[in-house]
Short mmCIF file of C-alpha atoms and ligand atoms in Angstrom, two decimals:
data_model
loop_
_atom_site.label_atom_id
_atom_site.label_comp_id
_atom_site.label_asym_id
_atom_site.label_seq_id
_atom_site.Cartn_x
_atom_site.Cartn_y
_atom_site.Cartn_z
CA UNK A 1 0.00 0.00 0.00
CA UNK A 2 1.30 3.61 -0.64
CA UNK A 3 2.09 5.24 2.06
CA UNK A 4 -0.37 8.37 0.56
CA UNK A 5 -3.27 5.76 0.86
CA UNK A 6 -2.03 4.52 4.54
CA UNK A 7 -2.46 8.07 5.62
CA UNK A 8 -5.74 8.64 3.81
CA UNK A 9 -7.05 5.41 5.46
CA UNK A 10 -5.85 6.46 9.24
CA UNK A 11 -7.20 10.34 8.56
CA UNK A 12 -10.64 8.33 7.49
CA UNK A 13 -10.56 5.95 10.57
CA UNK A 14 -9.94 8.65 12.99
CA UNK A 15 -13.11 10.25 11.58
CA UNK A 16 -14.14 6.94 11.68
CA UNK A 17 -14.48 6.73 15.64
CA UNK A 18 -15.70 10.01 16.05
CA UNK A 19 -18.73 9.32 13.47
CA UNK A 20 -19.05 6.03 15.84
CA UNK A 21 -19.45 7.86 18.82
CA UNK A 22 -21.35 11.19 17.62
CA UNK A 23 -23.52 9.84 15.45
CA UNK A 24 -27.09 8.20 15.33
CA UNK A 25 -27.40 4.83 14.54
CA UNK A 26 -28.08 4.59 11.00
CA UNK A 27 -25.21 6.66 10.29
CA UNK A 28 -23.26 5.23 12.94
CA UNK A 29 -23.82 1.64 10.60
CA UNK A 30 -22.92 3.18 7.51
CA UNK A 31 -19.72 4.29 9.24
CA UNK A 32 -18.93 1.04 10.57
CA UNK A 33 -19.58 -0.68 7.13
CA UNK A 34 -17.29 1.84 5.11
CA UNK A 35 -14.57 1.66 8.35
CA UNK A 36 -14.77 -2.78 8.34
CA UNK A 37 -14.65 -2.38 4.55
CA UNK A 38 -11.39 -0.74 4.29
CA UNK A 39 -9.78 -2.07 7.22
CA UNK A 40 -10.93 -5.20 5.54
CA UNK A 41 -9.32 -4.77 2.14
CA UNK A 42 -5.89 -4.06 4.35
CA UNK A 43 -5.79 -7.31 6.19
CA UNK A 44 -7.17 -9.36 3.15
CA UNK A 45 -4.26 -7.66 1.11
CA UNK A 46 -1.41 -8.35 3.90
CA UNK A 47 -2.63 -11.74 4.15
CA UNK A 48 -2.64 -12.56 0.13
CA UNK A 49 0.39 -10.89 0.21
CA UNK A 50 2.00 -13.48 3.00
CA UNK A 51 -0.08 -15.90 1.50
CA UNK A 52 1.71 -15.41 -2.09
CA UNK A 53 5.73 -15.47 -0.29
CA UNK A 54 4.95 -18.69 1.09
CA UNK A 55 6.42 -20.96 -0.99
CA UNK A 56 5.14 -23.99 1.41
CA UNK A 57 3.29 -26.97 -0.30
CA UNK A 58 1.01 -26.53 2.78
CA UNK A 59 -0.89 -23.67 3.22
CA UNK A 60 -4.61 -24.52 3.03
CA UNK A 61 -5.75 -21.97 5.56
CA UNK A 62 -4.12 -19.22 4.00
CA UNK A 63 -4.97 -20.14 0.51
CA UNK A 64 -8.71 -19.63 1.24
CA UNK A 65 -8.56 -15.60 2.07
CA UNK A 66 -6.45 -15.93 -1.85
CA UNK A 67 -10.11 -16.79 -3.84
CA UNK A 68 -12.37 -14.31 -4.72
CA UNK A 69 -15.56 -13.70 -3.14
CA UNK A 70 -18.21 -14.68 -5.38
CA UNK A 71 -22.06 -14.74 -5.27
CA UNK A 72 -23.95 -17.82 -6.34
CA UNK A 73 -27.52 -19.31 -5.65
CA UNK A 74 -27.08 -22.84 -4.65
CA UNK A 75 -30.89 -23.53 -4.74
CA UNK A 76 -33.55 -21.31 -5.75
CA UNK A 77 -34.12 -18.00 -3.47
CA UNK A 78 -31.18 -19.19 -1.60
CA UNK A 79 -27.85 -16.75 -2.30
CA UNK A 80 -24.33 -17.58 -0.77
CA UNK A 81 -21.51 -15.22 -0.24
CA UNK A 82 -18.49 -17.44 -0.76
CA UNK A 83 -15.46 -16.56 2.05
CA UNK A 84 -13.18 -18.07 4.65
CA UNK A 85 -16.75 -18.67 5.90
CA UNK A 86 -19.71 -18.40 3.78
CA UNK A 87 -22.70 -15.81 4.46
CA UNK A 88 -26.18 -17.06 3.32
CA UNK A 89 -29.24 -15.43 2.17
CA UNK A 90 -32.64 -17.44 2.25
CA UNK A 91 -35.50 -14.89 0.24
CA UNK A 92 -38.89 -14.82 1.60
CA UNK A 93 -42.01 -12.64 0.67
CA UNK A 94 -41.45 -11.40 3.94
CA UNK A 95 -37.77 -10.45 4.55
CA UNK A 96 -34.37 -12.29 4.03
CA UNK A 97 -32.86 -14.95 6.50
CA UNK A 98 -29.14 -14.65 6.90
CA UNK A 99 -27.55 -17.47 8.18
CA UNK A 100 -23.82 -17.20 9.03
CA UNK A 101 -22.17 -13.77 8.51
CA UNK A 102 -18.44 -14.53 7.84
CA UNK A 103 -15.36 -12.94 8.84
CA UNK A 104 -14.83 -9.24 10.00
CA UNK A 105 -12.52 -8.41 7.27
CA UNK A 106 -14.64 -9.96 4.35
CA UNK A 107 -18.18 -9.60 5.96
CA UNK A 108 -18.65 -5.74 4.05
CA UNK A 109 -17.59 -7.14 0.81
CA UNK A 110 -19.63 -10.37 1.28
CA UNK A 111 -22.66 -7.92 1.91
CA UNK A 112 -22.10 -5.69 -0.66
CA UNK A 113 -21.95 -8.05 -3.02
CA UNK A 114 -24.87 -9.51 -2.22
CA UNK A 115 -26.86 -6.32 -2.12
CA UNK A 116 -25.46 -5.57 -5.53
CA UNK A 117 -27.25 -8.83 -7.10
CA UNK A 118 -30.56 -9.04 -4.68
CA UNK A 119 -33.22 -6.02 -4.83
CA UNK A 120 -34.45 -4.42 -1.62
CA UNK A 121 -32.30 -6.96 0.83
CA UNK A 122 -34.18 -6.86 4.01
CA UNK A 123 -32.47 -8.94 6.85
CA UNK A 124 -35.14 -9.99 9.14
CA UNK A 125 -33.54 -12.88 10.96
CA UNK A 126 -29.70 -13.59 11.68
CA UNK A 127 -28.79 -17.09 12.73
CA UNK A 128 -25.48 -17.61 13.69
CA UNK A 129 -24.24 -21.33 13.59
CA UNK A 130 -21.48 -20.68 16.53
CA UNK A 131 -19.45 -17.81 18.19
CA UNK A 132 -16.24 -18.69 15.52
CA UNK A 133 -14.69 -15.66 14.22
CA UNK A 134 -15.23 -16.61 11.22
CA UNK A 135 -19.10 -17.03 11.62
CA UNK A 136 -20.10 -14.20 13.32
CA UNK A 137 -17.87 -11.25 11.72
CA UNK A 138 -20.73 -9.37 9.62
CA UNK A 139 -23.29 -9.21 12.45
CA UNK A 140 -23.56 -5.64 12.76
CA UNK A 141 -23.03 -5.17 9.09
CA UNK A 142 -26.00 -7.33 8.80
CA UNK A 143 -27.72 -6.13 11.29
CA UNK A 144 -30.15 -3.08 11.94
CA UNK A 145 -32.41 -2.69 15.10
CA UNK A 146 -35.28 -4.47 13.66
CA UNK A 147 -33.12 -7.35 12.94
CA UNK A 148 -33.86 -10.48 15.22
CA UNK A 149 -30.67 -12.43 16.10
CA UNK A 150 -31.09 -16.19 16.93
CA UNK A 151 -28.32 -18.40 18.33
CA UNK A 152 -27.85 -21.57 20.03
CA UNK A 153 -28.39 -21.42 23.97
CA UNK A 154 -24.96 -22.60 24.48
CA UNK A 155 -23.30 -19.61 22.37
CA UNK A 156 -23.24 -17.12 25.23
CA UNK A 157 -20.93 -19.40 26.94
CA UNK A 158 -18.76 -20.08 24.21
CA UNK A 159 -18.57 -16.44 22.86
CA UNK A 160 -17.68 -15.70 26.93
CA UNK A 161 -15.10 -17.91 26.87
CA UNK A 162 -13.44 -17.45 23.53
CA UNK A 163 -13.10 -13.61 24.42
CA UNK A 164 -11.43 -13.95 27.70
CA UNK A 165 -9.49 -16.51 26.04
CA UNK A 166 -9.06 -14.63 23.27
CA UNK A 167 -5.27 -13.28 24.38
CA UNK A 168 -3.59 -17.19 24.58
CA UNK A 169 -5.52 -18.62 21.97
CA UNK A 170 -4.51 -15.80 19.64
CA UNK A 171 -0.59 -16.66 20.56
CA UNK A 172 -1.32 -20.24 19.68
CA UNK A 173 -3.37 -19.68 16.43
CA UNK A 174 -0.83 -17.38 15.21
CA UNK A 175 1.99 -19.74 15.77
CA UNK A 176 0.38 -22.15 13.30
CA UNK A 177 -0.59 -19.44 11.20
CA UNK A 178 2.27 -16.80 10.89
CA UNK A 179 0.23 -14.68 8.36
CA UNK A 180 -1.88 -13.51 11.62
CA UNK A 181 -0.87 -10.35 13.74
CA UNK A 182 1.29 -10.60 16.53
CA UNK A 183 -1.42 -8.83 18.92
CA UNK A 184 -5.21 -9.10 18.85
CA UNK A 185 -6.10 -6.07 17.56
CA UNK A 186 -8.49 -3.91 18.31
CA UNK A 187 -9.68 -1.89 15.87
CA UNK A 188 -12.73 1.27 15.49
CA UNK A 189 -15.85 -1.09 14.63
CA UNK A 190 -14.08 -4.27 13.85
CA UNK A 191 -14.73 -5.70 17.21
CA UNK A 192 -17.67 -8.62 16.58
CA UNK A 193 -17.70 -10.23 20.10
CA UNK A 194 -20.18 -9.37 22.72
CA UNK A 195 -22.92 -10.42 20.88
CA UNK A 196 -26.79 -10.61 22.43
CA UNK A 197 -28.91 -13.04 20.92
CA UNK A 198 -32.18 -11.85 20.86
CA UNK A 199 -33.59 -15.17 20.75
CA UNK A 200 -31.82 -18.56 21.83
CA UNK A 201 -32.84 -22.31 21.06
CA UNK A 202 -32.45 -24.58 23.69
CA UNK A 203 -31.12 -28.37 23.12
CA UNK A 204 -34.19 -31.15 22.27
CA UNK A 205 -36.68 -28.08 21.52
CA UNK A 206 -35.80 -26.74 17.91
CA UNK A 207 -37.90 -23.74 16.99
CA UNK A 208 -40.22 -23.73 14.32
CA UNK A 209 -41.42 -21.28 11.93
CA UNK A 210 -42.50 -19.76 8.79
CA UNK A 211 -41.42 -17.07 6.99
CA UNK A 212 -42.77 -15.58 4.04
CA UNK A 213 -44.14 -18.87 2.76
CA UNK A 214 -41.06 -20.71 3.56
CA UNK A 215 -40.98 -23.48 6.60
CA UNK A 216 -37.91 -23.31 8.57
CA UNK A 217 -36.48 -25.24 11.79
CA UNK A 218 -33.54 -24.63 13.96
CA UNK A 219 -32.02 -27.11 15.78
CA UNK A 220 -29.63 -27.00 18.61
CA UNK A 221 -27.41 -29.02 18.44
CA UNK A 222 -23.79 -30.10 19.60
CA UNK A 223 -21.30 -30.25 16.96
CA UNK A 224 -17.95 -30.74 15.29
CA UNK A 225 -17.16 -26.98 16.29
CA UNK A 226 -18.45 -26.85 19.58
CA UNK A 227 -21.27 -27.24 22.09
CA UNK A 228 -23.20 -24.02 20.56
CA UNK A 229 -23.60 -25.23 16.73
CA UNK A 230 -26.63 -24.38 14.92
CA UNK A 231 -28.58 -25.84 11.84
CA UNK A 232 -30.95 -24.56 9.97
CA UNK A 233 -33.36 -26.75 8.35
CA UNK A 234 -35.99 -26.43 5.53
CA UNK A 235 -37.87 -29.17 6.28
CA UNK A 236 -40.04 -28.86 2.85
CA UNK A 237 -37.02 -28.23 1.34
CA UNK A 238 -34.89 -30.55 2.69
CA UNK A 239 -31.83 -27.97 2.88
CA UNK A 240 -29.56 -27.97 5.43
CA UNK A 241 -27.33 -24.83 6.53
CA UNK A 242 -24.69 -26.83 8.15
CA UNK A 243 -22.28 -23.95 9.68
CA UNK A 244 -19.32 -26.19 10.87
CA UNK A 245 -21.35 -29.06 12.70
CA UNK A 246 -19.35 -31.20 10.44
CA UNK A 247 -15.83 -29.47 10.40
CA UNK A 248 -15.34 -27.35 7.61
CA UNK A 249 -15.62 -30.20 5.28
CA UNK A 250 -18.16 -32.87 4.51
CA UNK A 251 -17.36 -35.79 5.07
CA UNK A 252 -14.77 -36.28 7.36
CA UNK A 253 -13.37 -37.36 10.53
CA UNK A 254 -14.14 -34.55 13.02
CA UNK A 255 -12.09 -32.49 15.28
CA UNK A 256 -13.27 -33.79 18.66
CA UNK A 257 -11.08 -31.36 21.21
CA UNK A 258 -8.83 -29.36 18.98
CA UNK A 259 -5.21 -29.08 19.58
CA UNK A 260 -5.26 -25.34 19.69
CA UNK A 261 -6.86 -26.26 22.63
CA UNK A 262 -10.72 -24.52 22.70
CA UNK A 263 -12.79 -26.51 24.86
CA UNK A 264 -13.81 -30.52 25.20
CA UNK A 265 -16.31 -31.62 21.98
CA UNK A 266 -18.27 -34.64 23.52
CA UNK A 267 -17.89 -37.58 21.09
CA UNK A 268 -21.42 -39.20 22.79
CA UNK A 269 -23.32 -35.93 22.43
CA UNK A 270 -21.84 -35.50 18.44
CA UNK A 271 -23.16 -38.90 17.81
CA UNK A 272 -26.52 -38.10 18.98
CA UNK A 273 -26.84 -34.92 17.13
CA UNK A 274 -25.38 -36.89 14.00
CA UNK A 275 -28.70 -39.13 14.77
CA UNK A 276 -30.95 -36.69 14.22
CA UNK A 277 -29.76 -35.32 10.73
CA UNK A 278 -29.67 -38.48 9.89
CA UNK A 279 -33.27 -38.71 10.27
CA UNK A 280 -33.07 -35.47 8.15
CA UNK A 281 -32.44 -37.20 5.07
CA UNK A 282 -30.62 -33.99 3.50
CA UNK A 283 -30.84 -34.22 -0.37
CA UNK A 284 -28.45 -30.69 -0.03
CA UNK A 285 -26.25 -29.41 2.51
CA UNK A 286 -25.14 -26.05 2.37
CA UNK A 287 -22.14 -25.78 4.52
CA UNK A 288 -20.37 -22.62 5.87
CA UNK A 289 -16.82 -23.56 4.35
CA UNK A 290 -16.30 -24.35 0.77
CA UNK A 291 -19.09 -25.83 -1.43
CA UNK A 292 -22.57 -27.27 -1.40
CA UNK A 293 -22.78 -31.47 -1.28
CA UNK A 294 -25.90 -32.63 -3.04
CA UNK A 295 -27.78 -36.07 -3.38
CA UNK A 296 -29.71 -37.72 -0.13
CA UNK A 297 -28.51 -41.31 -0.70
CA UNK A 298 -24.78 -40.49 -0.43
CA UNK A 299 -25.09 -38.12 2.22
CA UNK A 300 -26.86 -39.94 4.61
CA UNK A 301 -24.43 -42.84 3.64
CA UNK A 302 -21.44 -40.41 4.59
CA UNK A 303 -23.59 -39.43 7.60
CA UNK A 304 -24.10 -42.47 9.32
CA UNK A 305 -20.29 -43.11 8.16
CA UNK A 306 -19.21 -40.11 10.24
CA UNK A 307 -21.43 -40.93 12.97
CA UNK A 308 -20.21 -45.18 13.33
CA UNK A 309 -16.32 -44.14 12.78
CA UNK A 310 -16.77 -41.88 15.95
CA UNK A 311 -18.35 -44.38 17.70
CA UNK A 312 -15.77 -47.07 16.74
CA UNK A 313 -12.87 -44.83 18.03
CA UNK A 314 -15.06 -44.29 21.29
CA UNK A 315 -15.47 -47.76 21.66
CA UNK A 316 -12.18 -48.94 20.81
CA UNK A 317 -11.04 -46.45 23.44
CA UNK A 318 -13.07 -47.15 26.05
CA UNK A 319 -12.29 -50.54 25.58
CA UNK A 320 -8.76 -50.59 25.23
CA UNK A 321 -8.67 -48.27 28.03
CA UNK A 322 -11.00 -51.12 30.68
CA UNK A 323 -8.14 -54.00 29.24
CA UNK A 324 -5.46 -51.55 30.97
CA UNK A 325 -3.97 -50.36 27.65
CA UNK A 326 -2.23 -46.70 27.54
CA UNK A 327 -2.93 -44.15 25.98
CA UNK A 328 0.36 -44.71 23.40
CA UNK A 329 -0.43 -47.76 22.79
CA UNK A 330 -4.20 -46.83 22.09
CA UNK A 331 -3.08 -43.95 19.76
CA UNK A 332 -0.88 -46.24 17.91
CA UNK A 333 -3.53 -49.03 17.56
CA UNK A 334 -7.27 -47.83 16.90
CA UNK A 335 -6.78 -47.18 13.40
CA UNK A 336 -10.31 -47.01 11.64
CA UNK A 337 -11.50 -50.13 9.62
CA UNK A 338 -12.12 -49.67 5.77
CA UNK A 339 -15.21 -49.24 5.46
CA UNK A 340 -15.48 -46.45 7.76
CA UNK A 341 -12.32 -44.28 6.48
CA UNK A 342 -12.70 -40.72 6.56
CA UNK A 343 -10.67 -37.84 5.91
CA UNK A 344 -8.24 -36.73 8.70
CA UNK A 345 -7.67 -33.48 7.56
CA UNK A 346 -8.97 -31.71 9.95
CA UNK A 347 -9.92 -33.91 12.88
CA UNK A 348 -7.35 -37.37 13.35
CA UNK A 349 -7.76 -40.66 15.06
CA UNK A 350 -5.20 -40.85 16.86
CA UNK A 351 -5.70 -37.15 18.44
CA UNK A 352 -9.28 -38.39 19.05
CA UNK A 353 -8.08 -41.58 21.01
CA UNK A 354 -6.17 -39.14 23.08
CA UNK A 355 -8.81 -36.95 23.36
CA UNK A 356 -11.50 -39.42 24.41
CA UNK A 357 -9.49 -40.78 26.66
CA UNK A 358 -8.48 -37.48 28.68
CA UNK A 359 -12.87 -36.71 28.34
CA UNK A 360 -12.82 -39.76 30.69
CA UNK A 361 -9.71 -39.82 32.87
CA UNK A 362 -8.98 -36.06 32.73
CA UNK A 363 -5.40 -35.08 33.42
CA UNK A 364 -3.55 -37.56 35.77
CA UNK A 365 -2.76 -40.49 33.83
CA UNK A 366 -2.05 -42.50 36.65
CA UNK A 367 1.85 -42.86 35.22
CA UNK A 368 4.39 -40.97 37.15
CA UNK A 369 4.02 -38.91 40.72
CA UNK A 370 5.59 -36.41 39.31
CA UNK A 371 2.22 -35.56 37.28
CA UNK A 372 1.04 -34.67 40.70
CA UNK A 373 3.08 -31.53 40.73
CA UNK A 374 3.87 -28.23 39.61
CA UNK A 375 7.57 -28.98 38.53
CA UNK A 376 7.60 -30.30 34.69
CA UNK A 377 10.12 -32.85 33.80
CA UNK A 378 11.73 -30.17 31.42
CA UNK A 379 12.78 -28.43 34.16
CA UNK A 380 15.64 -31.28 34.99
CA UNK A 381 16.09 -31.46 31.49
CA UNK A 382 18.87 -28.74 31.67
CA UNK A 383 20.77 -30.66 34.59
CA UNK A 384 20.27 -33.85 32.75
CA UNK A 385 21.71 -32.43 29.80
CA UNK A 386 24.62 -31.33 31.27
CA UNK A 387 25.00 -34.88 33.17
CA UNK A 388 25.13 -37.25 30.22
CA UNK A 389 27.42 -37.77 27.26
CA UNK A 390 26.37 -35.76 24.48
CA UNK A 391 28.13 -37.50 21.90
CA UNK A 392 26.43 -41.10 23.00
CA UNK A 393 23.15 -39.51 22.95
CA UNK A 394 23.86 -38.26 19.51
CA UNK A 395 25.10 -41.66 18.19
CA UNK A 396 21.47 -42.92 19.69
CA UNK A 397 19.47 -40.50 18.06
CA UNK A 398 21.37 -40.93 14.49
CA UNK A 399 20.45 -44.65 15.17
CA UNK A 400 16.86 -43.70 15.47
CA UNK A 401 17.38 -41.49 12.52
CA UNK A 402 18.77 -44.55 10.33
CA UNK A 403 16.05 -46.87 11.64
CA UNK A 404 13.56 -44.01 10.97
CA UNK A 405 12.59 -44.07 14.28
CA UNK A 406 11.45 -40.60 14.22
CA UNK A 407 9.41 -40.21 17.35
CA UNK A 408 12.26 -42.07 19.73
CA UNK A 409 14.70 -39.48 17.81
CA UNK A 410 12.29 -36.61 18.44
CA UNK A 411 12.36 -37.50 22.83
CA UNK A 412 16.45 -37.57 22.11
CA UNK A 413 16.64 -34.58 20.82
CA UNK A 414 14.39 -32.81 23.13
CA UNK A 415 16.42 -34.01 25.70
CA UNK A 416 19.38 -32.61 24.80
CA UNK A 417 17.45 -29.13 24.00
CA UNK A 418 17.32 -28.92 27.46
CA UNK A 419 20.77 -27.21 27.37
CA UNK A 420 19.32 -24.47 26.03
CA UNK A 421 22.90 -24.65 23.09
CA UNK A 422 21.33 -25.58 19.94
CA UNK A 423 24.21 -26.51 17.74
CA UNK A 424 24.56 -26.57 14.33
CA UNK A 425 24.81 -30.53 14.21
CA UNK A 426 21.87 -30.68 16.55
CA UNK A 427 19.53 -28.21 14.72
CA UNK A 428 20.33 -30.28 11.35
CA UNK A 429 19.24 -33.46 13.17
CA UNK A 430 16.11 -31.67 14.72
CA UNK A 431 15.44 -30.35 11.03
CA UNK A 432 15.89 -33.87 9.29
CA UNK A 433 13.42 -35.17 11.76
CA UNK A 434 11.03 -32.41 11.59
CA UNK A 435 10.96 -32.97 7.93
CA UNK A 436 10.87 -36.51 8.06
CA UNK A 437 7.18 -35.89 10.69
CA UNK A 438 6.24 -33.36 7.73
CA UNK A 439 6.91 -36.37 4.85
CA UNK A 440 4.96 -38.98 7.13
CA UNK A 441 1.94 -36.25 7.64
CA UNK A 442 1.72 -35.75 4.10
CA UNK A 443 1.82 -39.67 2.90
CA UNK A 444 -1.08 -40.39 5.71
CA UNK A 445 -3.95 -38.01 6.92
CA UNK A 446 -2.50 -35.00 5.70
CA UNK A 447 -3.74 -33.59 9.07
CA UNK A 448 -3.62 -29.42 8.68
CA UNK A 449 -3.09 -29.21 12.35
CA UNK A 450 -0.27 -31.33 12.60
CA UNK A 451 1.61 -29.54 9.35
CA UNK A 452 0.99 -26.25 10.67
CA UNK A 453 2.96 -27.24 13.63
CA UNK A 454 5.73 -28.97 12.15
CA UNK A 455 5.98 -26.01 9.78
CA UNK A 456 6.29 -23.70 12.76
CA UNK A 457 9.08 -25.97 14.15
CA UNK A 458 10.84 -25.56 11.10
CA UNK A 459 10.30 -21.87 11.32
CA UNK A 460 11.82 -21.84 14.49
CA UNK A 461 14.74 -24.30 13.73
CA UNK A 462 15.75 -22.71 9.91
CA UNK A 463 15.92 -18.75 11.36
ZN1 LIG B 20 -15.51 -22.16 10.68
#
């Protein structure tokens, strides 16, 4: 960006907050939709821009803010915004449903668009299908007073906790994605938390309406993404607005707990809610990341898929877990059988073995005292390191190496980081193993998660 259109920008932004303040409301929305607008455009630009120097063969994430947001009607009267997360627009003779509103920085451009191809929009219902930031960005650019906002009764929670979170989970997303700014920022009008839902659905009673000639139900019910997801069904229809009660991609094997580390996803509760779209039938889904999935037969197949592959790595657990197994030797056995393979993109087994099994025995693993207590084990790591003979730990970690033996090689060499002296010949071994993690990743589930982290590693080791 110039620097003549950086100034221009801050001069307009400064106005900006004074118009916010000053101002009635309807001008006071117009300001906020020109300010999240620009402000928008910057952030989209910086993070093409990043996106573009990454020369990584991994950078799904990223590549999504890279497409072009483009308007399409995936069935008739019904509009999507395409995005990181998709907006939707259901048409009634009596107003417009939104469902999902997108992220901050795309949600004006999403909406303009929209307006642009749709006379006389008229949002009369939000629904938001959880408090993600990339779900619930556009609210007040949606939104006027007359607007009614519906959310799930869990989503006050979950917005509550993800904002006083917000400070550590920001560090940890932005160590597995770089191209996000080193502070939360807070920006004039680009603040979408604190939400109030004017009306919530509770769990087991889904609210049911019509609209404008058009029969709608909204179901409550505990996802993929979180205890607060939302559908929307169309009953006559037989649409689904999906938000991320799958993941953001159907079908696959779902994220239960994530490793950024947001709170526990019940694996009993999914399967339940999985039960009752099942009895759905969808003949279209309309999810709120990438594209549409059509045809009732094979979704339900892939929903009752998703649904018994869960269940298998819950009962595999479980049982594994009653015969006195650990939790290694768990993650390294439940693999899932063929005919209920999924993609582990997003969501993997083996996490999911761990997961389920820290649901059920929380944090003391009933291995060493020392999990008792406050003082880690890398804390000795530094007197250890300084104890034992470098060179013979070396030689047993270039054995693990040769007998690719990554993860024994990995505990080696984090033993010997304890000395805090990363040498050359060390940070070439840690490298060659990183790598050799990334190789594996890729050949198997291809897990996003997992790449992101090893990428970061190899940040951290090739600076
Ligand atoms: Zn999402």
């Amino acid at each position: 960006m110039s620097s003549r259109r950086s100034t221009a920008i801050a001069i307009l932004v400064s106005l900006g907050v004074v118009a916010l303040v000053v101002f009635g409301d309807r001008i006071q929305r117009e300001v906020r939709h020109f300010l999240v607008g620009e402000l928008g455009d910057v952030a989209v630009a910086r993070m093409q821009r990043l996106a573009a120097d990454d020369d990584s063969d991994h950078m799904a994430a990223a590549e999504m803010i890279t497409l072009p947001i483009l308007v399409s009607e995936p069935a008739p009267g019904i509009f999507a915004a395409s995005g990181v997360g998709n907006t939707f627009v259901i048409r009634t003779d009596d107003g417009d449903i939104i469902f999902d509103t997108g992220l901050i920085i795309q949600a004006a451009k999403q909406y303009d668009l929209i307006s642009e191809q749709l006379d006389s929009l008229k949002p009369v219902k939000i629904f938001l299908s959880h408090a993600h930031a990339d779900h619930v960005g556009g609210v007040r650019i949606w939104s006027s007073p007359e607007t009614e906002l519906v959310a799930s009764s869990e989503f006050l929670e979950e917005q509550r906790y993800l904002t006083e979170l917000n400070p550590y989970l920001h560090q940890r997303n932005r160590m597995l994605f770089p191209w996000l700014p080193d502070e939360p920022r807070e920006l004039p009008g680009m603040n979408f938390r604190g939400l109030k839902p004017d009306t919530v659905v509770e769990r087991g009673r889904p609210l049911r309406f019509t609209q404008g000639g058009r029969v709608f139900e909204v179901w409550s019910l505990p996802g993929a993404e979180g205890a607060d997801n939302l559908l929307l069904w169309l009953p006559e229809e037989k649409i689904l607005l999906s938000g991320d009660f799958f993941g953001p991609q159907f079908p696959q094997f779902p994220n239960i707990f994530t490793m950024r580390g947001e709170k526990v996803r019940k694996p009993i509760e999914y399967i339940e809610s999985l039960n009752t779209v099942i009895n759905f039938a969808p003949r279209l889904i309309l999810p709120s990341h990438l594209v549409p999935v059509q045809g009732s037969e094979q979704i339900v197949a892939d929903l009752v898929r998703i649904r018994d592959a869960v269940q298998w790595v819950h009962d595999q657990t479980v049982a594994g877990m009653n015969e006195g197994k650990t939790v290694g030797e768990l993650m390294e056995d439940i693999r899932l059988p063929p005919q209920l393979s999924l993609a582990q993109t997003h969501g993997k087994v083996s996490w999911a073995v761990k997961s389920i099994w820290e649901y059920y025995a929380t944090w003391f693993h009933f291995d060493r005292t020392s999990e008792l207590y406050a003082t880690p084990q890398s804390a000795v790591l530094a007197d250890l390191a300084s104890a034992i003979d470098h060179a013979k730990v070396t030689v047993g970690i270039d054995a693990a190496i040769e007998r690719r033996e990554w993860e024994r090689a990995l505990h080696l060499l984090e033993l010997l980081e304890g000395d805090e002296i990363l040498t050359e010949a060390l940070k070439s071994r840690w490298i060659t193993v990183v790598r050799a993690l990334r190789e594996r990743a890729l050949a198997n589930e291809k897990n996003d998660y997992e790449l992101y982290w090893l990428d970061a590693q190899l940040r951290r080791l090739e600076q």
